[in-house]
Short mmCIF file of C-alpha atoms in Angstrom, two decimals:
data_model
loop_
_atom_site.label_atom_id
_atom_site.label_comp_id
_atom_site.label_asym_id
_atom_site.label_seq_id
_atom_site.Cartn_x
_atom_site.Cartn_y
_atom_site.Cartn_z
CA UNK A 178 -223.65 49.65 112.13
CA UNK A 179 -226.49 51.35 113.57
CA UNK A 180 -225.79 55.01 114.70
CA UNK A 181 -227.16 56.31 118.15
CA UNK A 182 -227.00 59.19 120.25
CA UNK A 183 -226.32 58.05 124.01
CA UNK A 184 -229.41 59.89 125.22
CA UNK A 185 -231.23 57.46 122.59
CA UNK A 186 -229.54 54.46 123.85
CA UNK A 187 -230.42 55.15 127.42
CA UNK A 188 -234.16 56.01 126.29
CA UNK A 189 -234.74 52.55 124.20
CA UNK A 190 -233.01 50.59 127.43
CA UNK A 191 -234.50 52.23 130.11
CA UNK A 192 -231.01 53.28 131.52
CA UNK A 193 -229.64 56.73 133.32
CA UNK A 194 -227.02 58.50 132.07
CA UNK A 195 -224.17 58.95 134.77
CA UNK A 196 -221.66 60.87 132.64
CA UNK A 197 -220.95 61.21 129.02
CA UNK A 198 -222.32 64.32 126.53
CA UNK A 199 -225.75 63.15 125.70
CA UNK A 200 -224.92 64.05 121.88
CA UNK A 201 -222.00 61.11 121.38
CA UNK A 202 -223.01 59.02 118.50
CA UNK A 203 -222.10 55.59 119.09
CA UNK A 204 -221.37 53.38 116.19
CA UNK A 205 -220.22 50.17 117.18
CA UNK A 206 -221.65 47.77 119.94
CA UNK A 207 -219.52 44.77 121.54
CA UNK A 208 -219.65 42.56 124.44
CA UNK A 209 -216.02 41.50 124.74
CA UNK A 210 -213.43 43.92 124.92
CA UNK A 211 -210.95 42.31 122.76
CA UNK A 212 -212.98 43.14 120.22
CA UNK A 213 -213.66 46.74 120.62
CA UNK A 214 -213.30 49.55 118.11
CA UNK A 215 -212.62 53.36 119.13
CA UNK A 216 -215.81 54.93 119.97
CA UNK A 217 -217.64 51.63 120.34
CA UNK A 218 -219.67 50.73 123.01
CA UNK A 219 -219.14 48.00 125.77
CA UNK A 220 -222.08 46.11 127.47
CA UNK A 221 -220.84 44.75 130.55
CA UNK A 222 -222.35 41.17 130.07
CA UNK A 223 -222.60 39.05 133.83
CA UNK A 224 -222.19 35.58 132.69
CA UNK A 225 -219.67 32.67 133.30
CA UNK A 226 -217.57 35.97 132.98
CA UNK A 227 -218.78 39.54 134.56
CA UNK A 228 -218.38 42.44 131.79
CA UNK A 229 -217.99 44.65 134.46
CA UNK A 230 -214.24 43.43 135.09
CA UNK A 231 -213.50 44.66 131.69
CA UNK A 232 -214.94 47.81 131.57
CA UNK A 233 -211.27 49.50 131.82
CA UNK A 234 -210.21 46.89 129.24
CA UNK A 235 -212.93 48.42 126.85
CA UNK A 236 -211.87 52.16 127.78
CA UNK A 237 -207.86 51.07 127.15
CA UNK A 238 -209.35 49.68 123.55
CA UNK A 239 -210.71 52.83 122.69
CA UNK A 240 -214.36 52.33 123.36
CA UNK A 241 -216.15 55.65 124.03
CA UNK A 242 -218.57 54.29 126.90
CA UNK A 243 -220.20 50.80 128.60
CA UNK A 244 -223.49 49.97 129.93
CA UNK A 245 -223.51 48.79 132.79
CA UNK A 246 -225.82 47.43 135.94
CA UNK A 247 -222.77 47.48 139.03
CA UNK A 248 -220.90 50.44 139.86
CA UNK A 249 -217.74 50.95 138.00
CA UNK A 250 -214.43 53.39 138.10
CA UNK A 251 -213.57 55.09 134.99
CA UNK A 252 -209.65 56.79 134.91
CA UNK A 253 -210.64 57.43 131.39
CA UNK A 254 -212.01 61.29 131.05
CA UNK A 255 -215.36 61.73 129.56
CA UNK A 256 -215.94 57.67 129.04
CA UNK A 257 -219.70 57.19 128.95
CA UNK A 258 -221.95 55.59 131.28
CA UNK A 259 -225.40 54.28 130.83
CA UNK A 260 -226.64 52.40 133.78
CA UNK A 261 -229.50 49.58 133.49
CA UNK A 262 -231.26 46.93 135.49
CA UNK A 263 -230.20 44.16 133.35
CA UNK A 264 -227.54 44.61 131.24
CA UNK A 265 -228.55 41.45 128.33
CA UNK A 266 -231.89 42.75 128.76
CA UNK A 267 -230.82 46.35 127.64
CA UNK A 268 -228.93 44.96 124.69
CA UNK A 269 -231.47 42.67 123.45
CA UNK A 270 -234.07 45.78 123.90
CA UNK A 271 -231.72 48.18 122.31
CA UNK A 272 -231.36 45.95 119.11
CA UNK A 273 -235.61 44.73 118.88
CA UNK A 274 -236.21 48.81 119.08
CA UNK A 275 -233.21 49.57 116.14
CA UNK A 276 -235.09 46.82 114.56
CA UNK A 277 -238.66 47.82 115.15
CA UNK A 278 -237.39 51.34 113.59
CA UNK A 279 -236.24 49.83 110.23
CA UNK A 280 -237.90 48.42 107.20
CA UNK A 281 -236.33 45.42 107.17
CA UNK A 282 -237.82 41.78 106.38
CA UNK A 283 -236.12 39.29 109.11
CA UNK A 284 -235.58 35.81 107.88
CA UNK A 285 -235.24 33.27 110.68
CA UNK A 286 -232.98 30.06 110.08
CA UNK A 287 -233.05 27.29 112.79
CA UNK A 288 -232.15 23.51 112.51
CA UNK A 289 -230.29 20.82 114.32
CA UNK A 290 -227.83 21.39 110.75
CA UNK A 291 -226.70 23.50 108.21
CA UNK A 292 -227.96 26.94 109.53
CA UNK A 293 -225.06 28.49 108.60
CA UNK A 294 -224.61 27.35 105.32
CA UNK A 295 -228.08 28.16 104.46
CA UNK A 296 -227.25 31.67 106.09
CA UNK A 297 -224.82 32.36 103.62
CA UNK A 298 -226.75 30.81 100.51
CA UNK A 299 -229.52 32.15 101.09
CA UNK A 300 -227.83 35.70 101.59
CA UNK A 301 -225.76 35.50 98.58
CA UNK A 302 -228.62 34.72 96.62
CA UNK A 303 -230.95 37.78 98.11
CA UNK A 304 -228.12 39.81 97.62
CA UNK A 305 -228.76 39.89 93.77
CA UNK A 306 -231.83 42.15 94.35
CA UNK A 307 -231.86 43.77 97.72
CA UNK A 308 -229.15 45.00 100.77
CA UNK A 309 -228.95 41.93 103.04
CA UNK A 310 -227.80 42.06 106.37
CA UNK A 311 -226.31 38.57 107.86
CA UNK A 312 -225.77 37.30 111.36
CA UNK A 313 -221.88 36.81 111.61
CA UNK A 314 -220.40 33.63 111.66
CA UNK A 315 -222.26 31.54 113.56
CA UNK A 316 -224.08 34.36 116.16
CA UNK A 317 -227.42 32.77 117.02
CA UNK A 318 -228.09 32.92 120.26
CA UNK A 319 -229.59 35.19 122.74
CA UNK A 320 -225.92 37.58 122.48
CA UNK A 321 -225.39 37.39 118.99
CA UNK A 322 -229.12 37.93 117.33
CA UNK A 323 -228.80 41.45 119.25
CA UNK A 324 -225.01 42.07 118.41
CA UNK A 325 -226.10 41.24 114.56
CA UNK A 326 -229.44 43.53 114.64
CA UNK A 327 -227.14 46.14 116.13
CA UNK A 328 -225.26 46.19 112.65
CA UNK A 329 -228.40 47.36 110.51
CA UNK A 330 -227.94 50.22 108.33
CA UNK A 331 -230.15 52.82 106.57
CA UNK A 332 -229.89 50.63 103.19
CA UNK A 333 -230.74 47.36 104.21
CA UNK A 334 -233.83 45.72 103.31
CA UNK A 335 -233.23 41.89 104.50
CA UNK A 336 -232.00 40.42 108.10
CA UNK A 337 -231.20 37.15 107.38
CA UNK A 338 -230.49 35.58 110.91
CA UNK A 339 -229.73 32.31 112.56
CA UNK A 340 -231.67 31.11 115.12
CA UNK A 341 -229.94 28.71 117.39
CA UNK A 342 -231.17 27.11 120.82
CA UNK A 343 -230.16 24.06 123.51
CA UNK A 344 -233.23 24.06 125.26
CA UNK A 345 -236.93 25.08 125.33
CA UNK A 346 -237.50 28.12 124.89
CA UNK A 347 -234.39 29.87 123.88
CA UNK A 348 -235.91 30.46 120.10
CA UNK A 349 -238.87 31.64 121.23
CA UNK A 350 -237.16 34.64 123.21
CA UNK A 351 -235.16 35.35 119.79
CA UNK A 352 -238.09 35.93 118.19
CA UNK A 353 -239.06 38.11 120.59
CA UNK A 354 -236.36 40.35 119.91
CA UNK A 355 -236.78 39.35 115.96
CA UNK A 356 -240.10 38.57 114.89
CA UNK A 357 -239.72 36.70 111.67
CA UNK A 358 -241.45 37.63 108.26
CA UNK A 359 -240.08 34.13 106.81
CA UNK A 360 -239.13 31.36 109.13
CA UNK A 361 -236.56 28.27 107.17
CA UNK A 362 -236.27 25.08 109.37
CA UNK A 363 -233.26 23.27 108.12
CA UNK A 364 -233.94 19.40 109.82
CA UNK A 365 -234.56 17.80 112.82
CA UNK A 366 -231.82 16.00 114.36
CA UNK A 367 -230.07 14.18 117.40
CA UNK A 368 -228.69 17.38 118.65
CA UNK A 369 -228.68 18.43 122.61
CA UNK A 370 -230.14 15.67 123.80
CA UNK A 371 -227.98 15.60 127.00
CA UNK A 372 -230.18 19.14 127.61
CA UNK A 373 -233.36 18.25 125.61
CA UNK A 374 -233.76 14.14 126.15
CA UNK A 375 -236.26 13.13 123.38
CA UNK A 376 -236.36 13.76 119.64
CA UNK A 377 -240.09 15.41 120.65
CA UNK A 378 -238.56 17.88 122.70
CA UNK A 379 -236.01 19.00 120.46
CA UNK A 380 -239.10 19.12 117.67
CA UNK A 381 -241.01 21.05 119.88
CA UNK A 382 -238.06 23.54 120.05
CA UNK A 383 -237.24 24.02 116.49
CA UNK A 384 -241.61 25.04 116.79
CA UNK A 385 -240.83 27.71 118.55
CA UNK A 386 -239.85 29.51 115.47
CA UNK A 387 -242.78 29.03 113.43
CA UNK A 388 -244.87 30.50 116.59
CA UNK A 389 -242.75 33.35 116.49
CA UNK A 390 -242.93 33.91 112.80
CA UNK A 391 -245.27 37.48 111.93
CA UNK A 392 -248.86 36.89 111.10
CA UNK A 393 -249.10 35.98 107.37
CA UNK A 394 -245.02 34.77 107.51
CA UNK A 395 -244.09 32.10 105.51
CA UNK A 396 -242.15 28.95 106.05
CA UNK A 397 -239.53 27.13 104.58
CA UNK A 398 -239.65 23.55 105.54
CA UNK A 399 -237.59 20.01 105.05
CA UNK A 400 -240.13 18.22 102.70
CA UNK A 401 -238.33 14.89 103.28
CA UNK A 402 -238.04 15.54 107.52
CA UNK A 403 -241.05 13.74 109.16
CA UNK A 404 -240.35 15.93 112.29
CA UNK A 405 -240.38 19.02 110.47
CA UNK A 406 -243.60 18.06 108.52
CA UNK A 407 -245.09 16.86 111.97
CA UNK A 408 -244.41 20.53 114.03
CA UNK A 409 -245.92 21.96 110.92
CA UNK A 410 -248.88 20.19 110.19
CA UNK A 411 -251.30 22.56 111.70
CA UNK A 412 -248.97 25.94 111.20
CA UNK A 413 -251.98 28.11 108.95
CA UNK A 414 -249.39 30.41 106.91
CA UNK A 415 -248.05 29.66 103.88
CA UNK A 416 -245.25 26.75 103.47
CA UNK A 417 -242.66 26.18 100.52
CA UNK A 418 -241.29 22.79 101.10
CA UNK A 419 -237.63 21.93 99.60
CA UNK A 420 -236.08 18.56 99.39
CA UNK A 421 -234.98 15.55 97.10
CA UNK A 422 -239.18 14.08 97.37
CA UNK A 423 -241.19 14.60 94.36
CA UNK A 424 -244.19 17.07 96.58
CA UNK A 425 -241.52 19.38 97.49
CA UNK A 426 -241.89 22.84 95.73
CA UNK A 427 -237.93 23.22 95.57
CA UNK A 428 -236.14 19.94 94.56
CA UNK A 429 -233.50 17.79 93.09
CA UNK A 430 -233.96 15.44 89.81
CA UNK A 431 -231.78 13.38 88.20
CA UNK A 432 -228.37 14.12 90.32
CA UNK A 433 -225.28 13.15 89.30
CA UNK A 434 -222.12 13.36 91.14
CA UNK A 435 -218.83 14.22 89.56
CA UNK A 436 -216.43 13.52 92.21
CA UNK A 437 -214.16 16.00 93.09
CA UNK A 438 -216.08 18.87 91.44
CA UNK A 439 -219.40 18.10 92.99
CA UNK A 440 -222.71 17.86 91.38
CA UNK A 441 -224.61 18.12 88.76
CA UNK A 442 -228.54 18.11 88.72
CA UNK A 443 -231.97 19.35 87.59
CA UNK A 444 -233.39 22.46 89.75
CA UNK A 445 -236.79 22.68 90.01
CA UNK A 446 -237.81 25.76 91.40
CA UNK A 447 -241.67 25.28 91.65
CA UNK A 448 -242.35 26.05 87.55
CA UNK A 449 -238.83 26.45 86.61
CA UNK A 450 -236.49 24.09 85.99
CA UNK A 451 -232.74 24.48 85.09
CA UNK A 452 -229.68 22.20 84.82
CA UNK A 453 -227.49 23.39 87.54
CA UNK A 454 -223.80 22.80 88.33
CA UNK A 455 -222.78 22.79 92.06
CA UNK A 456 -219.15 22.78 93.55
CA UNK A 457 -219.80 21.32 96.52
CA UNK A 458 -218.84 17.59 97.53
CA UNK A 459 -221.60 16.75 100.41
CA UNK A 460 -225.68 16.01 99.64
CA UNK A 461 -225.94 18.12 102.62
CA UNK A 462 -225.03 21.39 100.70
CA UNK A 463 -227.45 20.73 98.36
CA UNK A 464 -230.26 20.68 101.01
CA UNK A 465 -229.03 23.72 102.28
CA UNK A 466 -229.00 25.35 99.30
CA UNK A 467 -232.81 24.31 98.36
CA UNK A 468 -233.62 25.67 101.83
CA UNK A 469 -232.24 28.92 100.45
CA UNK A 470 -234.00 28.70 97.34
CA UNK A 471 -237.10 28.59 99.13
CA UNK A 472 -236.01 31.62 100.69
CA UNK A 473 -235.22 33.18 97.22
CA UNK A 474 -238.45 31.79 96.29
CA UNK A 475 -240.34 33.50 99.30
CA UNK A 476 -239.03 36.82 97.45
CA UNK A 477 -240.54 35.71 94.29
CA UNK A 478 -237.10 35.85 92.54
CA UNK A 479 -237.09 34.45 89.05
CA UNK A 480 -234.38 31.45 88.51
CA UNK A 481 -232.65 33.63 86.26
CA UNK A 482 -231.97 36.50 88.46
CA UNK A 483 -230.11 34.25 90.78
CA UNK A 484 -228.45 31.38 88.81
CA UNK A 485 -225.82 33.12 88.64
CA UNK A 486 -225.23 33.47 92.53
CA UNK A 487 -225.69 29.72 92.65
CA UNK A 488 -223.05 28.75 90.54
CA UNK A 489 -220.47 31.32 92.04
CA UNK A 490 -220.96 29.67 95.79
CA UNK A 491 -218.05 28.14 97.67
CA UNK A 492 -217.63 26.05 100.41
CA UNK A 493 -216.82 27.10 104.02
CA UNK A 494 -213.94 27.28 106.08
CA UNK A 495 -214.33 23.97 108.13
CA UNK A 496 -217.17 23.27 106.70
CA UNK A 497 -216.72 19.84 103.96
CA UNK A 498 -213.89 22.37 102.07
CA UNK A 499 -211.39 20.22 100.22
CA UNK A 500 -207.84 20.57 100.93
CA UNK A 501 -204.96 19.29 98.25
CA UNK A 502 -201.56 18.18 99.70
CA UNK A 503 -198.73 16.84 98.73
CA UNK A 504 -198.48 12.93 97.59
CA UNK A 505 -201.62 13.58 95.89
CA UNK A 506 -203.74 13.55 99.41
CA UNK A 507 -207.18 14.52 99.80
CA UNK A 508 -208.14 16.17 103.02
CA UNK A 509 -211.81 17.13 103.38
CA UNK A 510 -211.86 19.50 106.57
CA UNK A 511 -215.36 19.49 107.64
CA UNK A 512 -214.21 20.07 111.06
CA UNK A 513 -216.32 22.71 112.30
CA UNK A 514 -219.37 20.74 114.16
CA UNK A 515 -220.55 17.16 114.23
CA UNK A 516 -223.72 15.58 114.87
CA UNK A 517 -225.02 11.94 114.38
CA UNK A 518 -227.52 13.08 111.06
CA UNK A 519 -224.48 15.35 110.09
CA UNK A 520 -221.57 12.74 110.10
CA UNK A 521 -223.71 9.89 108.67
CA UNK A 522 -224.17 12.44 105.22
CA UNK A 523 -220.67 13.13 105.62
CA UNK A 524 -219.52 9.59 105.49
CA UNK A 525 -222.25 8.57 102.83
CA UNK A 526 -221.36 11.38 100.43
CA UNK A 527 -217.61 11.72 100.63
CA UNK A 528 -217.44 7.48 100.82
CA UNK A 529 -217.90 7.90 96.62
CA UNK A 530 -214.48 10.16 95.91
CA UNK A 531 -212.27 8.07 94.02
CA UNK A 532 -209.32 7.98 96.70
CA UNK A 533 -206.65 4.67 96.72
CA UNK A 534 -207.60 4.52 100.62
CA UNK A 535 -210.38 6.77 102.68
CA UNK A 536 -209.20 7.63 106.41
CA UNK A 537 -212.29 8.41 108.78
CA UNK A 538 -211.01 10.71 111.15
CA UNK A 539 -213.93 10.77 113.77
CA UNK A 540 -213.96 13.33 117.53
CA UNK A 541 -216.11 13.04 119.77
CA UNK A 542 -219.95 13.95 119.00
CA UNK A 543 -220.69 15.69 122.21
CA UNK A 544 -224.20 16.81 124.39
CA UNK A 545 -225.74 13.45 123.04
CA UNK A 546 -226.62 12.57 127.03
CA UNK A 547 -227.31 9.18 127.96
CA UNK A 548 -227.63 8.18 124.08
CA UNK A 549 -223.94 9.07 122.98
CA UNK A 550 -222.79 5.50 123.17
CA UNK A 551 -225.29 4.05 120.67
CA UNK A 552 -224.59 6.66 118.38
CA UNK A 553 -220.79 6.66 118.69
CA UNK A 554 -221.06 2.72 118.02
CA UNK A 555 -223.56 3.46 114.89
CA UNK A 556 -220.95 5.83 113.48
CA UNK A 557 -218.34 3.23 113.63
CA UNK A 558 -220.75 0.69 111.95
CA UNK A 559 -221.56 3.61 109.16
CA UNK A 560 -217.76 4.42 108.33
CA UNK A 561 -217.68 0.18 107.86
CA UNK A 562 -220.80 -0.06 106.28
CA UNK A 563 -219.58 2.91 103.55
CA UNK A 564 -216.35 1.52 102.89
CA UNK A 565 -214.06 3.49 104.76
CA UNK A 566 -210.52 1.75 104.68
CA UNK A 567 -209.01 3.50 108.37
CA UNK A 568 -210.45 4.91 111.49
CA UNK A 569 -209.25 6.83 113.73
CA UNK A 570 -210.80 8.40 116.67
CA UNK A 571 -210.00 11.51 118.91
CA UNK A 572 -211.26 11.60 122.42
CA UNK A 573 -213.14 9.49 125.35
CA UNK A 574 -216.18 8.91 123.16
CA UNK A 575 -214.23 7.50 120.38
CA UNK A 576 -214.09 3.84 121.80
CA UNK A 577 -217.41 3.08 121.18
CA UNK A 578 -216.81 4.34 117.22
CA UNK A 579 -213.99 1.79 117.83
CA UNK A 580 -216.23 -1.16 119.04
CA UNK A 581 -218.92 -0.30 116.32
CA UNK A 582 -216.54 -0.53 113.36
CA UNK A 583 -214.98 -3.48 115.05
CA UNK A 584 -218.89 -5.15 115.00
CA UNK A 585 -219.62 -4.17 111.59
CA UNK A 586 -216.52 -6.32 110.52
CA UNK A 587 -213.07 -3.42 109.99
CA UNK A 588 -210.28 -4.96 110.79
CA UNK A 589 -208.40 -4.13 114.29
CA UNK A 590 -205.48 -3.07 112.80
CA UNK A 591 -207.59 -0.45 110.66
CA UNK A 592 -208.62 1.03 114.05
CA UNK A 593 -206.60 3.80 115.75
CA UNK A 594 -208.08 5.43 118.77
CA UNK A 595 -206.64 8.40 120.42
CA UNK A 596 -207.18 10.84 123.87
CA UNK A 597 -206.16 13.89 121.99
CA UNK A 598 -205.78 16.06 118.69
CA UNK A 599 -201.78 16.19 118.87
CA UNK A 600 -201.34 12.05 119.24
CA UNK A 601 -204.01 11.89 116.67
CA UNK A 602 -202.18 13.74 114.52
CA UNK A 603 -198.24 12.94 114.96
CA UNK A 604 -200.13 9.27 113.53
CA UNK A 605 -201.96 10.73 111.04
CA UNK A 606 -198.53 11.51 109.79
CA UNK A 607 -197.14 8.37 109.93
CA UNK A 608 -199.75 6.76 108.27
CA UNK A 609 -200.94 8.53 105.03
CA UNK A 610 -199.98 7.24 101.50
CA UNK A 611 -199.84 8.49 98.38
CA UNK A 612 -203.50 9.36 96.82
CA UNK A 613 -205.38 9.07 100.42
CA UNK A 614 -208.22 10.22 100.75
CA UNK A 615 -209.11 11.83 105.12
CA UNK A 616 -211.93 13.11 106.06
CA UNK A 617 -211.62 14.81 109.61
CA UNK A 618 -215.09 15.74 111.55
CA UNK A 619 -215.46 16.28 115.04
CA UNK A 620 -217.90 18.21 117.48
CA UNK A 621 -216.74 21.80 118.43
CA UNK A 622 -215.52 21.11 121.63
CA UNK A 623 -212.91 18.34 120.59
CA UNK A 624 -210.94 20.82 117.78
CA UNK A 625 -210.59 18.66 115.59
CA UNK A 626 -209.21 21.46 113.25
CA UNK A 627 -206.04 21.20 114.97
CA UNK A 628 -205.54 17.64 113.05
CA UNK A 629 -206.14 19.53 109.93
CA UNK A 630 -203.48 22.37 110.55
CA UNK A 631 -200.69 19.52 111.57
CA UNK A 632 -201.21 18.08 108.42
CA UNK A 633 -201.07 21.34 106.09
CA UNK A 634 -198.06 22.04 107.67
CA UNK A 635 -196.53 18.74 107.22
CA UNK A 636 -197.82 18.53 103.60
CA UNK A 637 -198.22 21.81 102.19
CA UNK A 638 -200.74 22.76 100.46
CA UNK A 639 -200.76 22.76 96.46
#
């Protein structure tokens, strides 16, 4: 974490002090104060919630001090107060000047998928030659770009950040805050277009970044993403393409998948080449970890300084991990998000995996606006079209998966359509053999996570 004196703090955000020793050294920074550490500090957010309710929360947690832009009461003797304008505005200034003060290179990720696997990759792999700092989990918006920056230390040398957005706009103020020396744009996909209506718009979004990026910045760009190559077309800095299409600087040759341990294929890493082994079960990964390698790339690491990295990687926590049960069943939790682009590779790739049956268990995709019915119907028509043996769908959205299956020739009494997670799952139950193979993916707001915990604790892990 970054350390600051309070009279610093209230310098770099334009606030007042109104009591507190000017000396205290604040190490930790947090907008919700369940999460607060002794000595921290609390920024009183106003949002769908008001910080400003929880001030005495934060105090109670141990937190030495808030910022704050309403008047508060403070029981707590000599708790700290800075008061601002515009208390987002005076964390998001706080954490561009921390930044501004450091030596660090910032690497912007954005893309309608896999930011934060390429995140981690491409962290892991940096982290063989310099002190990377890494947005958290999946902090990339306006709150958690500043509550990440607000972590650098003295030793770091690398920021590698995700850059998220629903509407116009919303990456160009990150970059605001966080400049990018090297800006990776993942794909262009179907996302937020209840917010964002045309695949144009949400193109012109993911831009943003690149207009952002620091004068003589690089990019690291989709090679096989016609969106991506359109935005970029008349970008003047320097590009590093990745893909599975022979132009791209960073691509995959002759893959081969091994089933239930992953991959196998020929890196080439612009001059280099090198017969790599990768544990991971979705083509996806490997796109996100070429968008790393570009990254790794942009730091002109050698292929041998991080092969090592690469073949030590492991998948995510809801994120295509593979789960073994009892009866010899295969549960891929890739649970965390869903998207149309993202479930299609899911489907195609894990479709392969020897299984005696393969159980498509779809949620909702959600903010797809006035589209979401044509793409729920496609997905049903995919999970036919790959051979997937059962379907079953979780929430409102999941009739028109129904329908589309139903179209594309599954049988009705392959179809199983459910309101919510717990029905979903007491069936689940009921209906898995021996040597099954279930795949459950579902947009955040429809948990589909909670079908994955019913069935660990039915069948216990081995």
């Amino acid at each position: 974490m970054a350390e600051l004196r309070l009279d610093e703090i209230a310098e770099r955000t334009g606030g007042t002090i109104l009591q507190g020793s000017p000396s205290l050294v604040v190490r930790d920074f947090n907008i919700d104060s369940r999460q607060m550490k002794p000595g921290g500090l609390f920024f009183a957010i106003v949002a769908q919630r008001d910080g400003h309710e929880y001030v005495h929360d934060a105090a109670e947690k141990g937190a030495a001090g808030a910022v704050i832009s309403k008047p508060v009461c403070s029981a707590v003797k000599d708790f700290a107060l800075i008061q601002v304008p515009d208390t987002l505005r005076a964390l998001q200034t706080l954490a561009k000047a921390v930044l501004a003060e450091r030596s660090v290179k910032v690497i912007g990720i954005t893309g309608s998928v896999g930011k934060t696997m390429t995140k981690e990759f491409a962290a892991a792999l940096l982290s063989q030659k310099f002190q990377v700092l890494k947005s958290e989990g999946n902090y990339n918006n306006h709150l958690g770009l500043a509550l990440s920056l607000l972590r650098i230390e003295p030793r770091h040398e690398v920021a590698v950040l995700e850059m998220g957005m629903s509407s116009l706009g919303e990456i160009r103020a990150l970059t605001k805050i966080a400049p990018p020396d090297m800006a990776v744009i993942t794909n262009i996909s179907p996302v937020h277009l209840e917010f964002l209506k045309t695949m144009e718009n949400i193109a012109a979004a993911k831009r943003e970044i690149l207009d952002g990026t620091k004068e003589n910045g690089l990019a690291v760009l989709n090679g096989d993403d016609p969106f991506v190559e359109k935005i970029a077309q008349n970008w003047n800095g320097r590009k590093i393409y990745f893909g599975f299409s022979r132009g791209c600087d960073i691509r995959v040759e002759n893959l081969q998948k091994l089933g239930y341990d992953g991959f196998k294929f020929d890196l080439v890493y612009e001059k280099e080449k090198r017969r790599i082994r990768f544990p991971f079960l979705s083509e996806g990964s490997i796109l996100n970890l070429l968008a790393a390698l570009g990254v790794a790339r942009g730091f002109s690491l050698p292929l041998a300084k991080i092969e090592g990295a690469i073949q030590s990687l492991k998948p995510f926590v809801q994120r295509g991990i593979l789960l073994r049960l009892r009866k010899n069943i295969f549960v891929i939790d890739d649970s965390y998000n869903s998207n149309p682009r993202a479930l299609e590779a899911a489907l195609r790739s894990f479709s392969t995996l020897p299984a005696r049956r393969k159980v498509a268990v779809l949620g909702d995709m959600l903010e797809l606006g006035e589209a979401a019915a044509h793409f729920h119907e496609e997905a049903g028509q995919q999970a036919k079209r790959m051979g997937w043996d059962v379907l079953i769908t979780v929430g409102p959205l999941g009739r028109f998966i129904a329908e589309g299956a139903r179209s594309a020739g599954m049988s009705p009494d392959r179809i199983f359509s459910f309101t919510t997670n717990d029905e979903a799952a007491d069936h689940i139950l009921s209906l898995l053999r021996e040597g099954d193979l279930v795949l459950v993916k579902g947009s955040r707001g429809i948990r589909t996570e909670k079908i994955v915990e019913k069935m660990k604790d039915a069948l216990k892990e081995t």
